[in-house]
Amino acid sequence: MKFYQVGETLQEFVISSNGNVYVRKKLDAESKQNYELKVNAFDGLHESIRPFTLRIQVDDVNDNSPICHIPDRETEVLESAKNGTILFYLNATDADILKDHSEISYSLVDAKNDAKAFAVDHKTGEVSLIWELD
């Protein structure tokens, strides 16, 4: 028995004559999640009456890095600003499909010790003052 693709031939897959399906090139769930291959069988004398359909679903993996939509910036705040004053919001996205792979968590990196006066809400990206400056 031999197998082969019929109809639209998909370049992402190859079917061996014994029916094994192999991925020929990298698949990306963000680009395309579902494929359909039409496969026919041939026993040496006869083809199958109609092809069967093989449906392939590509599952998402965590393969995209978050993208920050706010460039490096400076902001001004009055020295009399009160504890809890909101300074700005961070904003980032991740192209992965699954929520577990695309959920963003914000944090401050303390490069100089200056960050002790500020806090960021890890879910919303809200950056605020956590103690008065003066």
Tab-separated table of C-alpha atoms in Angstrom, residues 33-120:
chain	number	residue	atom	x	y	z
A	33	GLN	CA	-3.026	26.789	13.492
A	34	ASN	CA	-4.831	24.252	11.318
A	35	TYR	CA	-3.891	22.244	8.243
A	36	GLU	CA	-5.832	19.734	6.165
A	37	LEU	CA	-4.086	17.147	4.026
A	38	LYS	CA	-5.994	15.089	1.499
A	39	VAL	CA	-4.397	11.651	1.279
A	40	ASN	CA	-5.051	8.855	-1.182
A	41	ALA	CA	-4.023	5.211	-0.904
A	42	PHE	CA	-2.881	2.972	-3.773
A	43	ASP	CA	-2.481	-0.804	-3.457
A	44	GLY	CA	-0.629	-1.336	-6.728
A	45	LEU	CA	-3.795	-1.908	-8.746
A	46	HIS	CA	-6.432	0.427	-7.343
A	47	GLU	CA	-6.634	3.860	-5.764
A	48	SER	CA	-8.889	4.469	-2.813
A	49	ILE	CA	-12.385	5.481	-3.915
A	50	ARG	CA	-12.040	8.851	-2.241
A	51	PRO	CA	-9.186	10.510	-0.374
A	52	PHE	CA	-9.305	10.779	3.383
A	53	THR	CA	-8.678	14.036	5.205
A	54	LEU	CA	-5.952	14.361	7.807
A	55	ARG	CA	-6.445	17.389	10.064
A	56	ILE	CA	-3.409	18.741	11.885
A	57	GLN	CA	-3.630	21.309	14.687
A	58	VAL	CA	-0.495	23.254	15.620
A	59	ASP	CA	-0.298	23.947	19.357
A	60	ASP	CA	1.193	27.220	20.547
A	61	VAL	CA	4.533	27.286	22.357
A	62	ASN	CA	6.020	30.220	24.231
A	63	ASP	CA	8.225	31.378	21.356
A	64	ASN	CA	7.626	35.152	21.315
A	65	SER	CA	9.219	37.740	23.573
A	66	PRO	CA	7.152	40.598	24.985
A	67	ILE	CA	7.364	43.906	23.119
A	68	CYS	CA	7.404	47.107	25.158
A	69	HIS	CA	5.331	49.865	23.522
A	70	ILE	CA	6.714	52.680	25.622
A	71	PRO	CA	10.251	53.751	24.753
A	72	ASP	CA	12.770	54.802	27.386
A	73	ARG	CA	11.335	57.914	28.908
A	74	GLU	CA	11.709	60.601	31.479
A	75	THR	CA	8.853	61.949	33.512
A	76	GLU	CA	8.647	64.785	35.983
A	77	VAL	CA	7.031	64.655	39.376
A	78	LEU	CA	6.684	67.398	41.954
A	79	GLU	CA	8.695	66.834	45.103
A	80	SER	CA	5.458	67.444	47.013
A	81	ALA	CA	3.714	64.532	45.240
A	82	LYS	CA	1.927	62.259	47.675
A	83	ASN	CA	2.452	58.567	48.277
A	84	GLY	CA	0.419	56.628	45.668
A	85	THR	CA	0.686	59.262	42.920
A	86	ILE	CA	0.457	57.502	39.550
A	87	LEU	CA	3.311	58.551	37.266
A	88	PHE	CA	2.564	56.566	34.097
A	89	TYR	CA	1.586	53.139	32.771
A	90	LEU	CA	3.891	50.600	31.182
A	91	ASN	CA	2.481	48.831	28.132
A	92	ALA	CA	3.719	45.612	26.520
A	93	THR	CA	2.236	42.808	24.421
A	94	ASP	CA	3.213	39.263	23.521
A	95	ALA	CA	2.211	37.630	20.210
A	96	ASP	CA	1.813	34.111	21.625
A	97	ILE	CA	-1.728	32.758	21.362
A	98	LEU	CA	-2.198	30.963	24.684
A	99	LYS	CA	-2.839	33.155	27.706
A	100	ASP	CA	-0.216	31.268	29.740
A	101	HIS	CA	2.352	32.165	27.072
A	102	SER	CA	1.322	35.774	26.479
A	103	GLU	CA	0.507	37.084	29.937
A	104	ILE	CA	2.657	40.103	30.789
A	105	SER	CA	4.056	40.732	34.267
A	106	TYR	CA	5.707	44.080	34.983
A	107	SER	CA	8.523	44.755	37.440
A	108	LEU	CA	11.109	47.430	38.151
A	109	VAL	CA	14.787	46.663	37.826
A	110	ASP	CA	16.743	48.542	40.458
A	111	ALA	CA	19.858	49.658	38.625
A	112	LYS	CA	20.967	52.351	41.089
A	113	ASN	CA	18.842	52.127	44.219
A	114	ASP	CA	16.712	55.037	42.924
A	115	ALA	CA	13.834	52.656	42.244
A	116	LYS	CA	13.026	52.293	45.957
A	117	ALA	CA	10.719	55.319	45.756
A	118	PHE	CA	8.600	53.691	43.032
A	119	ALA	CA	6.398	50.652	42.576
A	120	VAL	CA	4.870	48.997	39.547
